[in-house]
Short mmCIF file of C-alpha atoms in Angstrom, two decimals:
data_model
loop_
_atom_site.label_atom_id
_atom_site.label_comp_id
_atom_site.label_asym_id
_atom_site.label_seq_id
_atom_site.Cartn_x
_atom_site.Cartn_y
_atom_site.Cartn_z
CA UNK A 1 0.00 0.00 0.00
CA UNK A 2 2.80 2.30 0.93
CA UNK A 3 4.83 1.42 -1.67
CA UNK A 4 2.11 2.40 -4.47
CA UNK A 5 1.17 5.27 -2.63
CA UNK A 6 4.49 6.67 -3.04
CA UNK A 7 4.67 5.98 -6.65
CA UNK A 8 1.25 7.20 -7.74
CA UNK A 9 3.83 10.48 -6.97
CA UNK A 10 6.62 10.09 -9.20
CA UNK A 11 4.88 8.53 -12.38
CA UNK A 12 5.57 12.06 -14.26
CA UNK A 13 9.47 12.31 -13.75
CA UNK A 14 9.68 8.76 -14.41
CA UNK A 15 7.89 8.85 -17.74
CA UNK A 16 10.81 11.93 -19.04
CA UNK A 17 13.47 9.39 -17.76
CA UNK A 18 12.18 6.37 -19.44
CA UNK A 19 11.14 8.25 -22.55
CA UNK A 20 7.62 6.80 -22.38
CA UNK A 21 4.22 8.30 -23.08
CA UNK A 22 1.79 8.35 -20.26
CA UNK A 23 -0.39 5.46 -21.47
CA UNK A 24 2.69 2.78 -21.31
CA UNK A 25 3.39 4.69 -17.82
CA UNK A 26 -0.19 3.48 -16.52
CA UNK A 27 1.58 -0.10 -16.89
CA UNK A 28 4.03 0.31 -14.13
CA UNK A 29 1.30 0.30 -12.02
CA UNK A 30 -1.28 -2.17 -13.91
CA UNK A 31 1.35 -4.82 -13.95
CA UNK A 32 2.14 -4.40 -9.85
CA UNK A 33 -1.89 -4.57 -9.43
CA UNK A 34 -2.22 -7.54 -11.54
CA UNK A 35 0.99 -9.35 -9.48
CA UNK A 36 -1.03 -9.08 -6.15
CA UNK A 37 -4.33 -9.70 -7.26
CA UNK A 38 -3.17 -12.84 -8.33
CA UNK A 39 -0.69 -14.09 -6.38
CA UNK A 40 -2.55 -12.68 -2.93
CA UNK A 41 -4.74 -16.08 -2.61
CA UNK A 42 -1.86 -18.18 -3.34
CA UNK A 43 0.27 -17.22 -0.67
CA UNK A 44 -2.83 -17.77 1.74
CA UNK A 45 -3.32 -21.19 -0.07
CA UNK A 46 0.24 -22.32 0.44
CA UNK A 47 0.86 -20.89 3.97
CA UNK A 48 -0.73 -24.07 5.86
CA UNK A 49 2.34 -26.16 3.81
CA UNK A 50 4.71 -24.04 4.34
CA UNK A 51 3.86 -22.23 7.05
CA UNK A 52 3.37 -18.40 7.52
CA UNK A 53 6.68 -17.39 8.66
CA UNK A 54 9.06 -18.83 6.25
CA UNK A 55 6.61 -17.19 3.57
CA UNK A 56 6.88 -13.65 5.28
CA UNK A 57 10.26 -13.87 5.07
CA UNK A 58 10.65 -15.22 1.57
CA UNK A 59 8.15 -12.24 0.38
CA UNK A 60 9.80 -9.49 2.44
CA UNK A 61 13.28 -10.19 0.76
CA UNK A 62 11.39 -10.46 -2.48
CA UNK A 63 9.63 -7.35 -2.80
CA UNK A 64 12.39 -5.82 -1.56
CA UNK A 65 14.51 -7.17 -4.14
CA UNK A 66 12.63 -5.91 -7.10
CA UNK A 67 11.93 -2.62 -5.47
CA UNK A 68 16.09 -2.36 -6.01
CA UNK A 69 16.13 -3.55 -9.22
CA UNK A 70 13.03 -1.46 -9.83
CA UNK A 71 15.43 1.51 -9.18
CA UNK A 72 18.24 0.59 -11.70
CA UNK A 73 15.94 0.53 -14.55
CA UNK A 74 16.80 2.40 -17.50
CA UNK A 75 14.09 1.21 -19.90
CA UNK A 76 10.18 0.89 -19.60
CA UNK A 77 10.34 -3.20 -20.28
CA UNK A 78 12.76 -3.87 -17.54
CA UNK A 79 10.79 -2.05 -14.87
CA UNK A 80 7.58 -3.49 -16.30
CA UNK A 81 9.07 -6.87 -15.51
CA UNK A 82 10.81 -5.86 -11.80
CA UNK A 83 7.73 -4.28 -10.79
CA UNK A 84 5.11 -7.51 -11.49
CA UNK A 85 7.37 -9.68 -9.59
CA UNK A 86 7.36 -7.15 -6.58
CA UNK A 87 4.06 -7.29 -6.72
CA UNK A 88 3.84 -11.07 -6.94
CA UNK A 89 5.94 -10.89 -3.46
CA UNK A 90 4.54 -7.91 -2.13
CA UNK A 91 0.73 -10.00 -2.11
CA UNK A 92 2.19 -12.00 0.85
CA UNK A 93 2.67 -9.19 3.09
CA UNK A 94 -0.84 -7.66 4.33
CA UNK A 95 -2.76 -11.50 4.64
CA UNK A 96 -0.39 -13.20 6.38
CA UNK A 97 0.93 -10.17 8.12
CA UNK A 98 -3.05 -9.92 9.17
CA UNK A 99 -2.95 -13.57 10.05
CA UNK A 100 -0.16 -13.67 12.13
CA UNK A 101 -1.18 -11.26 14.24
CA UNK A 102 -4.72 -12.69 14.92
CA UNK A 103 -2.88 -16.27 16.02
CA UNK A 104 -0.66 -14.62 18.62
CA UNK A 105 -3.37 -12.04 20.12
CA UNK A 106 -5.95 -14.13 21.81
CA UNK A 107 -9.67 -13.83 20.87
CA UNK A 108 -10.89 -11.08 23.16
CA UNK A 109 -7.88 -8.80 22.33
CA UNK A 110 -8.83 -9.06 18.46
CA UNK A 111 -9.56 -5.36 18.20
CA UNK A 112 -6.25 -4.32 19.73
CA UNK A 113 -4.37 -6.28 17.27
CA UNK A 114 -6.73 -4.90 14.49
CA UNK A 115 -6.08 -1.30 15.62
CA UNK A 116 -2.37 -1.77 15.48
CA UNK A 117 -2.73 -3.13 12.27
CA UNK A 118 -4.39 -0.77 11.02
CA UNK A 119 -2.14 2.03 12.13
CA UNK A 120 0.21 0.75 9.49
CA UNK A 121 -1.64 0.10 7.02
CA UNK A 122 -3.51 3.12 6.99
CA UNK A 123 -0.07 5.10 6.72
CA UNK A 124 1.07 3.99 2.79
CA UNK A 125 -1.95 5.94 1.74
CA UNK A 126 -2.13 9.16 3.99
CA UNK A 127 1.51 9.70 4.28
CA UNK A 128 2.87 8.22 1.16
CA UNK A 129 1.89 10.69 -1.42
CA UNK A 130 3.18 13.37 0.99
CA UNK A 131 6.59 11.45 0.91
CA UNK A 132 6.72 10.55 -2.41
CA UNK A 133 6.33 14.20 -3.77
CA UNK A 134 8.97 15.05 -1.38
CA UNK A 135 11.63 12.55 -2.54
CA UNK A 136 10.83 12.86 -5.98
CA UNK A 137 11.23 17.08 -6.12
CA UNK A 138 13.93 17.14 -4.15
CA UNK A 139 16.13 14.04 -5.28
CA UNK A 140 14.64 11.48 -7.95
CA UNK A 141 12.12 9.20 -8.85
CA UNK A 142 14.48 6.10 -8.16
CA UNK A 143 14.86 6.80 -3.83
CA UNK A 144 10.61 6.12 -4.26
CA UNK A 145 12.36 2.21 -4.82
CA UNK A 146 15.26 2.41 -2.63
CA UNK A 147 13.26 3.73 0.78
CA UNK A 148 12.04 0.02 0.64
CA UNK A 149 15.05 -1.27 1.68
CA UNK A 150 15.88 0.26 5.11
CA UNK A 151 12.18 -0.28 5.71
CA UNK A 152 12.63 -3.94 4.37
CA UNK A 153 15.53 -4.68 6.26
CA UNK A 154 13.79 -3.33 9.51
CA UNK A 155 10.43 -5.61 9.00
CA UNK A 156 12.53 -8.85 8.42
CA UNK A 157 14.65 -8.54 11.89
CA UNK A 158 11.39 -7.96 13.20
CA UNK A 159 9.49 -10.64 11.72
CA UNK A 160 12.36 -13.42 12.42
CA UNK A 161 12.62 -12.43 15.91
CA UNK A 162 8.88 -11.33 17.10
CA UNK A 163 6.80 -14.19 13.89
CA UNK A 164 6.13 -17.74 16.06
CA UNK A 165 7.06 -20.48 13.70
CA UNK A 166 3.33 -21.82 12.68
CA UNK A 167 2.65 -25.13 14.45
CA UNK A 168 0.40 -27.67 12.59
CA UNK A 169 1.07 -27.02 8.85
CA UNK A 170 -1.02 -29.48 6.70
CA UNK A 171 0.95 -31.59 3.61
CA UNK A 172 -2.79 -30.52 1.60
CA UNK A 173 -2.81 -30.92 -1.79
CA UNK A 174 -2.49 -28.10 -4.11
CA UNK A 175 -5.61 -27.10 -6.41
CA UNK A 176 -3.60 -26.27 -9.68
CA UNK A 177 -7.28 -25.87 -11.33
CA UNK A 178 -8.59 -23.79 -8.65
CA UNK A 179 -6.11 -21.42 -8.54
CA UNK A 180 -5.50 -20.98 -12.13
CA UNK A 181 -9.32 -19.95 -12.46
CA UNK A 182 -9.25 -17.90 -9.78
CA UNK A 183 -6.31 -15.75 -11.45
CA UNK A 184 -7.66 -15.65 -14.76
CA UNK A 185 -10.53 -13.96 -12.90
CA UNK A 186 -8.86 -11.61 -10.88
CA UNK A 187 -6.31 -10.74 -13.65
CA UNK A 188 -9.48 -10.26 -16.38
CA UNK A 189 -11.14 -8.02 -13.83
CA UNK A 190 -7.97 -6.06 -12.26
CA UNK A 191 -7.25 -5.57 -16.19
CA UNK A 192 -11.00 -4.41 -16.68
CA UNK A 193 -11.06 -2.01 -13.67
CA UNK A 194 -7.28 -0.67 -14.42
CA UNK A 195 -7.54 0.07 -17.95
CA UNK A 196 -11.65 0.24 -18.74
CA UNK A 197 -11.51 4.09 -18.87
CA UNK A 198 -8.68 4.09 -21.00
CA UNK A 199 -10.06 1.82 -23.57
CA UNK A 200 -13.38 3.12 -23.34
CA UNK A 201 -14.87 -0.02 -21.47
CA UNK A 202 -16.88 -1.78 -23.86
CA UNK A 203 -16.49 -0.01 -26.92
CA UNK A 204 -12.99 -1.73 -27.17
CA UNK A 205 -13.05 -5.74 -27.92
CA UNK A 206 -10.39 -6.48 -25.44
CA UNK A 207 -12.36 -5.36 -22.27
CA UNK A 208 -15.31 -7.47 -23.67
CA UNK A 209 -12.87 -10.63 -24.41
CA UNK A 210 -11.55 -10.30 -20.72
CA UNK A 211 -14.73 -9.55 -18.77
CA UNK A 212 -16.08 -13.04 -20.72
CA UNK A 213 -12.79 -14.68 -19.73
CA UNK A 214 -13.59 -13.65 -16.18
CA UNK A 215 -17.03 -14.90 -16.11
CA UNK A 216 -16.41 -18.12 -17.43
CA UNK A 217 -13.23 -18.69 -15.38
CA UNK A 218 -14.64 -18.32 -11.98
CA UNK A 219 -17.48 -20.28 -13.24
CA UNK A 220 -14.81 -23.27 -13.80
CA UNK A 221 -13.73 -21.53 -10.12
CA UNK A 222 -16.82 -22.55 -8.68
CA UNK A 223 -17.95 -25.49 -9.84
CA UNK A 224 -14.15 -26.74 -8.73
CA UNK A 225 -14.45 -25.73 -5.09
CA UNK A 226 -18.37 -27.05 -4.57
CA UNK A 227 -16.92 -30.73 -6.14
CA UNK A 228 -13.29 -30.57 -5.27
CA UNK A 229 -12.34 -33.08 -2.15
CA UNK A 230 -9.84 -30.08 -1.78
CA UNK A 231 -10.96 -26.49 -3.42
CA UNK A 232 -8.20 -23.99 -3.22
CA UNK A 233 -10.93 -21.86 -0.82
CA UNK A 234 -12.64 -23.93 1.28
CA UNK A 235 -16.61 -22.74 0.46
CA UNK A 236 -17.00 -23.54 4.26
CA UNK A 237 -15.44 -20.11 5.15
CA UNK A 238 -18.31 -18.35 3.50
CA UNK A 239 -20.74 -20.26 5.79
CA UNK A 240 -19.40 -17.66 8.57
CA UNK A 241 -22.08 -14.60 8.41
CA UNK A 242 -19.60 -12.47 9.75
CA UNK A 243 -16.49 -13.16 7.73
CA UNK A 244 -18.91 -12.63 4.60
CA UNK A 245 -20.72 -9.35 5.47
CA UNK A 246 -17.59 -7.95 6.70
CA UNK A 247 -16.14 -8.78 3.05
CA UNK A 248 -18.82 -7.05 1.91
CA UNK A 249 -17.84 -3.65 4.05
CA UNK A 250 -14.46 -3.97 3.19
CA UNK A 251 -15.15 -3.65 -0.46
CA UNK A 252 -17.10 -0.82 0.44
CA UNK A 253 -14.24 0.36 2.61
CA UNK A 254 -11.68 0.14 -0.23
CA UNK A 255 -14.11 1.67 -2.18
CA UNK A 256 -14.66 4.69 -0.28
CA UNK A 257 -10.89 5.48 1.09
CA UNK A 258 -9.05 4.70 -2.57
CA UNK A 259 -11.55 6.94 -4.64
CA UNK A 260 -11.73 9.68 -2.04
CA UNK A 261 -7.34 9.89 -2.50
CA UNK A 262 -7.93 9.42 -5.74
CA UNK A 263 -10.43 12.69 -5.62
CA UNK A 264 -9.28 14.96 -2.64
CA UNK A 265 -5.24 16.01 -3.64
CA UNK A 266 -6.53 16.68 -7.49
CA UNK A 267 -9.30 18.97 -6.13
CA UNK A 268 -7.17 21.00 -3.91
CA UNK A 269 -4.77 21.23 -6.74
CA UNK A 270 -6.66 22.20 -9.27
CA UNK A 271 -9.66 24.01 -7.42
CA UNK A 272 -8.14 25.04 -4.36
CA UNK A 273 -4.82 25.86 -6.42
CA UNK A 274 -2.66 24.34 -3.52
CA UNK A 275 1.03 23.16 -4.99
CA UNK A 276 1.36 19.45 -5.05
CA UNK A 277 3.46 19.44 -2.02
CA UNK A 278 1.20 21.53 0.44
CA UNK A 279 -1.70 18.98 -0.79
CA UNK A 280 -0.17 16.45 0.24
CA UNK A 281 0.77 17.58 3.52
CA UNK A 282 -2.91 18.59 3.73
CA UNK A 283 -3.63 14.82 2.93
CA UNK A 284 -1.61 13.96 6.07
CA UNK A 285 -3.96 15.31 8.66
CA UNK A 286 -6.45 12.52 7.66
CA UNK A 287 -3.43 9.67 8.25
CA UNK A 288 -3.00 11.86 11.80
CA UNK A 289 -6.53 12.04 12.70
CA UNK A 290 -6.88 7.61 11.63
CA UNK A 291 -3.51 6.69 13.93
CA UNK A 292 -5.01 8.68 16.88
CA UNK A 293 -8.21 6.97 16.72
CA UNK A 294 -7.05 3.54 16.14
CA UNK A 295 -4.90 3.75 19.21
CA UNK A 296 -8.13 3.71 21.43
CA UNK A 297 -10.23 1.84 18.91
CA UNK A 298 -9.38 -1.63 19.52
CA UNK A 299 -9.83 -0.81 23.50
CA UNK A 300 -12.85 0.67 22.97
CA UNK A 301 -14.17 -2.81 20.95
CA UNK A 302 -13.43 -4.61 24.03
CA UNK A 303 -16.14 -2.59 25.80
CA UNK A 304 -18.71 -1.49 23.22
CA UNK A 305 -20.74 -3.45 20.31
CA UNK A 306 -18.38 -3.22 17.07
CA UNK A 307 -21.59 -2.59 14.67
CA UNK A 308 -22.03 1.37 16.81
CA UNK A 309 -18.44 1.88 16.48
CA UNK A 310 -18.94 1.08 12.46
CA UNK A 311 -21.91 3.05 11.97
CA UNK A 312 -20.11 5.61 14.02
CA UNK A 313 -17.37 5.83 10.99
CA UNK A 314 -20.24 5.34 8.39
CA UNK A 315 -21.88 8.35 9.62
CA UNK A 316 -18.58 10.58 9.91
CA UNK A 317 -17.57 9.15 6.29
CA UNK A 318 -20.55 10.03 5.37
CA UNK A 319 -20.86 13.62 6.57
CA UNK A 320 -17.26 14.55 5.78
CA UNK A 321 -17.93 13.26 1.75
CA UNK A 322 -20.78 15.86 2.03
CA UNK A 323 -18.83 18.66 3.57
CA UNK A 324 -16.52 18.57 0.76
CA UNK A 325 -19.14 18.67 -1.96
CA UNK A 326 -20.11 22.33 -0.14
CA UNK A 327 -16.81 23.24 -0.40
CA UNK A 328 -16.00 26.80 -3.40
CA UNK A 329 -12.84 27.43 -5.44
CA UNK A 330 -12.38 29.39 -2.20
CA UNK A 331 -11.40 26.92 -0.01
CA UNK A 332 -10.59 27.47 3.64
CA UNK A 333 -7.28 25.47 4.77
CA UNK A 334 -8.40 25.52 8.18
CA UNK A 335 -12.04 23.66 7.13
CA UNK A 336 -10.04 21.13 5.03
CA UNK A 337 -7.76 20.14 7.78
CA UNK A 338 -10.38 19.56 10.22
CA UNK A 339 -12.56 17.64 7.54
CA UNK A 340 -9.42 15.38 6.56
CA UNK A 341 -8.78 14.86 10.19
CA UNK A 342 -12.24 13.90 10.66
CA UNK A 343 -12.39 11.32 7.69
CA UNK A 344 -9.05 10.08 9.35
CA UNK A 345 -11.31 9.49 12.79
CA UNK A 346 -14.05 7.98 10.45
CA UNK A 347 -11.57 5.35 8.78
CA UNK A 348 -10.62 4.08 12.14
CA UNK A 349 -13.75 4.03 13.62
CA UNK A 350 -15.04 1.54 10.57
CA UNK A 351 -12.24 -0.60 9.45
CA UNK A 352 -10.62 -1.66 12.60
CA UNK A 353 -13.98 -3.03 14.04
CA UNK A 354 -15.00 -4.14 10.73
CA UNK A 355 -11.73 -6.39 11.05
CA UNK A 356 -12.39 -7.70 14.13
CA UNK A 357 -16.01 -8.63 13.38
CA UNK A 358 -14.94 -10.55 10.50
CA UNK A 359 -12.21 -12.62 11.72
CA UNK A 360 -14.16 -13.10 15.20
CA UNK A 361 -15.34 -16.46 14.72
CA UNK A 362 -13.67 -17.81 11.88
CA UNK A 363 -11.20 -21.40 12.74
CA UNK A 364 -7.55 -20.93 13.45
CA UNK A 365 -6.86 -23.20 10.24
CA UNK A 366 -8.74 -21.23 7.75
CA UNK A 367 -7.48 -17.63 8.50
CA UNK A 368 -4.54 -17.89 5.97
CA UNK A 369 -6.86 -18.10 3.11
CA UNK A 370 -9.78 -16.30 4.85
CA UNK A 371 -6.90 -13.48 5.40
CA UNK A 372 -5.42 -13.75 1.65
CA UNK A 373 -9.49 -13.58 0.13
CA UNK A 374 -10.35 -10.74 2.53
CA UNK A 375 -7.38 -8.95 1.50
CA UNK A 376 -8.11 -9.78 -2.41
CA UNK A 377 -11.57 -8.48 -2.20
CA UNK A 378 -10.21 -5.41 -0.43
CA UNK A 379 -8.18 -4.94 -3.42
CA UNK A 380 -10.72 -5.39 -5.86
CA UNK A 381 -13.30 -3.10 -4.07
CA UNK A 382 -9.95 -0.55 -4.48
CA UNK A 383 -10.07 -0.56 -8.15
CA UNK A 384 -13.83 -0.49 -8.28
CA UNK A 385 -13.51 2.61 -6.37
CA UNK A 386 -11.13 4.55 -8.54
CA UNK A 387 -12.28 3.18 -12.14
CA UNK A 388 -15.77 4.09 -11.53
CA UNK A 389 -15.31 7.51 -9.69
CA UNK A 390 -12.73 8.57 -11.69
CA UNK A 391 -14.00 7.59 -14.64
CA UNK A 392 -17.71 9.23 -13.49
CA UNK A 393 -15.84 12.34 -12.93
CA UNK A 394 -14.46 12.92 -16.21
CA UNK A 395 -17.68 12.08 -18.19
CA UNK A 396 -19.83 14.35 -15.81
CA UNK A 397 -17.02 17.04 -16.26
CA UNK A 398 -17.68 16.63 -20.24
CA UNK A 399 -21.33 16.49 -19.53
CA UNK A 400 -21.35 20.36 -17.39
CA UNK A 401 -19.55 21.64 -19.77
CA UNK A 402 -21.38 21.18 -22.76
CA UNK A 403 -24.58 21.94 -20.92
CA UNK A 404 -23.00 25.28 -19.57
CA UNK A 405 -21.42 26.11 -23.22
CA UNK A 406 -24.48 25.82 -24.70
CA UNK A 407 -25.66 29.12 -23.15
CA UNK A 408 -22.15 30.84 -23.74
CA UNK A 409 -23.45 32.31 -26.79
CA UNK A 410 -23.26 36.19 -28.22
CA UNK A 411 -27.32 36.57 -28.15
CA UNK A 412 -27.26 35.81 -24.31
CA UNK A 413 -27.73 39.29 -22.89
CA UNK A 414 -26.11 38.66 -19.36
CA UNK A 415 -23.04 38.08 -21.21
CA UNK A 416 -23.65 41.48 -22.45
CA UNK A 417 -23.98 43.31 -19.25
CA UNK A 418 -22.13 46.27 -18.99
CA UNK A 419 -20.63 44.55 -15.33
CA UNK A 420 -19.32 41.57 -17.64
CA UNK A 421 -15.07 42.07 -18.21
CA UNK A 422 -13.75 42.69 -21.11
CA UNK A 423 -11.56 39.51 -20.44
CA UNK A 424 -14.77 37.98 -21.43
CA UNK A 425 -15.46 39.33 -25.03
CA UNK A 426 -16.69 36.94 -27.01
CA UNK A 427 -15.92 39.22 -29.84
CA UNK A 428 -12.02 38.37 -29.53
CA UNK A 429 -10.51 35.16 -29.18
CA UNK A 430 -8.87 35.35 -26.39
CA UNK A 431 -12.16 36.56 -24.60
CA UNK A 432 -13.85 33.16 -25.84
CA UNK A 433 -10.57 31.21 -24.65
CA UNK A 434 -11.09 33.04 -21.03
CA UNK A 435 -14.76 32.02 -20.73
CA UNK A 436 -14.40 28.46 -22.05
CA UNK A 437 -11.23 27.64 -19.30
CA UNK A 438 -13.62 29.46 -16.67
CA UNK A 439 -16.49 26.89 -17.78
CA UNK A 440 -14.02 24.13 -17.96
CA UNK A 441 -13.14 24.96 -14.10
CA UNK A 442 -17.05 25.36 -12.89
CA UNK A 443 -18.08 22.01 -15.01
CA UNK A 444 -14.95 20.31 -13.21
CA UNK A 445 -16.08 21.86 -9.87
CA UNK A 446 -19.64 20.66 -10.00
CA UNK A 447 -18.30 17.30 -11.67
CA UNK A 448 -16.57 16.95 -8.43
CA UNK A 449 -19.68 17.62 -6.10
CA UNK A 450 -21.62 15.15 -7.74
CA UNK A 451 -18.94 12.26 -7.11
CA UNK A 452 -18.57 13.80 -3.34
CA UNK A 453 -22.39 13.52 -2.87
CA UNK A 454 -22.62 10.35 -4.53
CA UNK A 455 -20.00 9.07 -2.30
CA UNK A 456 -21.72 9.84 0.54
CA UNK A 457 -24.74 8.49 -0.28
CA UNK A 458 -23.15 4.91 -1.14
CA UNK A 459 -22.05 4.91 2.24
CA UNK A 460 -25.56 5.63 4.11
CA UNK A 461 -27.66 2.93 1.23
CA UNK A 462 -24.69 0.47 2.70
CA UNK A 463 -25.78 1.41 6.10
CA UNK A 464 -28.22 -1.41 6.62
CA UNK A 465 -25.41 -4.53 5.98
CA UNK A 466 -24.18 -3.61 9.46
CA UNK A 467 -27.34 -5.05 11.24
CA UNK A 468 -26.52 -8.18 9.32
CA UNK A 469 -23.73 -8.62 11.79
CA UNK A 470 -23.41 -10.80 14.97
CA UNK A 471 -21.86 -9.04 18.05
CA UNK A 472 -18.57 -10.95 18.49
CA UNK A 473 -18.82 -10.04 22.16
CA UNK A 474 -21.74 -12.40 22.49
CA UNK A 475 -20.56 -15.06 19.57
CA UNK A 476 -18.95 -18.21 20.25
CA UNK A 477 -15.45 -18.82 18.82
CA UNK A 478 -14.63 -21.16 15.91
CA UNK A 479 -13.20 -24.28 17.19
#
């Protein structure tokens, strides 16, 4: 998360210093998304052979590896091909990491674990922008690679010494069908959500050819696991209510979080007019405002029912989305701050219980692959997020302008007002240039309310899959 956070930053200077355009720059990052989506359930599949440990390790000095070597590149191919393989061993890290942690915290301390998780993962996204716009203005695109290694280095000594060696690993057999179905699927639909804007979704054959492939694969998918004497997921996982509803809020939470980064630093920049830097700094107040929280959060789960502390950070989401749709091209610094700090609170408040909740009563044996399907999902509901809002936003934006254009026209007799500017005389060219960027700004603007709003409401219609949940506080643990 961190590491794609940070180079979300530097794709621009890259793109000058690999002499590529920006379409075959959109690969560095489609081939890292495709890595994980696909390899993320295999490393939760293998884990009870292997065991979780060994795996962590293997996948830290992986990704870390290719992150280097990711660094020296000097042409668009080779960094294409370092970066999939990082992301191949970078899909290790966040299920099993997840999974370790809920094996050596017992069951009533679930929430603690979940909010110290959560601290770090929540920090690639808030701070990493912020970093990587500092690292690549002030020294180059290529530090973005190498910060992974002190940070690698530091995670392995702390994995070998603090990790428990896994005790009970099972010599199951390995569903070669299963798994290759289930990456066809993934890949088809990471592809899909990754490039459909692009390629103009299904006006192009290829997104049609891959969203078939997808369908028909995890058909094959199914139909293997429900006959299979050993599926590569285990269907019996999704008999837990909990674990299944609480996929379903996490797609909604990757949803909400990726799109709104995806949204918030270009409207500052380009509405607010804040530099690139200060927006991200900006951005940071909402990673400040989601570490304080989650340091009481898990506590607090200990005390209180999980599904108020999720509504809680529904209803803040919620609120805050709509607080930025009222916002001007004038836009107060101090009213940003507090409303990124308070989306911070809100992330807290609905991921760390929504954690907790889902892994409360699923059995010691199947949390590697419930962690590595949780995580995949989360991944997915990511790319949703940001193919459909971005992609909403620049066809609305198209949309508001040609409906405000179409009453830009010399007959309109506001426009002849003697209060109008000459700036704006649509007698000259340059007048007409004025008024058409000043339209193109306002049908941006409103472009942007409408995905604000409509972010919001997603988040209260989803309200109601909370009830759905059982109180872990009252439910029995998986034996």
């Amino acid at each position: 998360v961190f590491d794609t956070a940070l180079l979300s930053i530097a794709l621009r200077q890259m793109q000058g210093s690999l002499s590529a355009t920006q379409d075959q720059m959109a690969w560095v990052l489609t081939s890292y998304l495709i890595a994980l989506a696909v390899m993320t359930p295999f490393w939760g599949a293998i884990s009870s052979i292997f065991g979780r440990k060994p795996l962590l390790l293997l996948s830290i000095v992986g990704f870390v590896t290719f992150s280097m070597l990711s660094g020296t590149s000097d042409t668009l191919r080779e960094i294409l091909i370092y970066r999939f393989f990082q992301g191949a061993f970078g899909a290790a890290l966040i299920p099993l990491s997840q999974s370790a942690l809920l094996s050596i915290y017992p069951r009533e301390d679930f929430g603690i674990a979940m909010g110290w998780w959560g601290v770090g993962i929540m920090f690639g996204p808030v701070f990493g922008p912020t970093l990587g716009g500092y690292l690549t203005e002030y020294f180059n695109w290529r530090w973005v690679f190498y910060l992974n290694l002190p940070l690698g280095l530091l995670a392995f000594a702390m994995i070998a010494a603090l990790v428990p060696r896994q005790r009970n690993t099972t010599r199951r057999a390995f569903n070669y069908l299963g798994f290759i179905m289930l990456a066809i699927t993934v890949a088809s639909v990471q592809f899909v959500l990754d490039r459909g804007e692009r390629l103009d979704w299904f006006s192009s054959p290829a997104i049609i050819v891959l969203c078939l492939a997808a369908a028909g694969a995890f058909w094959v998918f199914t139909v293997n696991s429900a006959t299979s004497r050993t599926p590569f997921v285990d269907p019996a996982i999704f008999r837990d209510r909990n674990y299944v509803f609480g996929i379903v809020l996490r797609i909604l939470f990757g949803v909400f979080l990726f799109s709104s980064l995806v949204l918030v630093p270009p409207f500052l920049q380009n509405q607010g007019g804040y530099p690139l830097i200060d927006s991200g700094i900006i951005m940071a107040s909402r990673g400040v405002g989601a570490m304080i929280a989650a340091m009481f959060t898990g506590r607090m789960l200990k005390f209180i029912d999980p599904r108020k502390v999720i509504l809680a950070g529904m209803m803040l989401s919620a609120y805050s989305m709509w607080e930025f749709s009222n916002f001007t091209q004038d836009i107060d610094l101090t009213v940003v701050l507090i409303n990124n700090f308070a989306q911070g609170i809100a992330l807290s408040f609905f991921i760390i219980p929504v954690n907790t909740v889902a892994f409360s009563s699923i059995a010691p044996e199947q949390r590697d692959v419930g962690t590595a399907f949780y995580s995949l999902l989360n991944n997915i509901g990511r790319s949703l997020g940001i193919a459909l809002f971005a992609s909403y936003l620049a066809r609305n934006t198209q949309a508001v302008h040609e409906i405000l254009r179409a009453d830009i026209t010399p007959f309109n007799d506001a426009l002849r007002h003697v209060g109008v500017p000459e700036v704006w005389n649509l007698d000259t060219l340059a007048g007409l240039q004025a008024v058409n960027a000043m339209v193109s700004a306002q049908a941006e603007l409103i472009a942007y309310i409408i995905d604000f709003r409509l972010l919001a409401a997603i988040i209260v219609i989803c309200m109601p899959v909370v009830f759905l949940l059982r109180n872990p506080l009252k439910a029995e643990p998986a034996r």
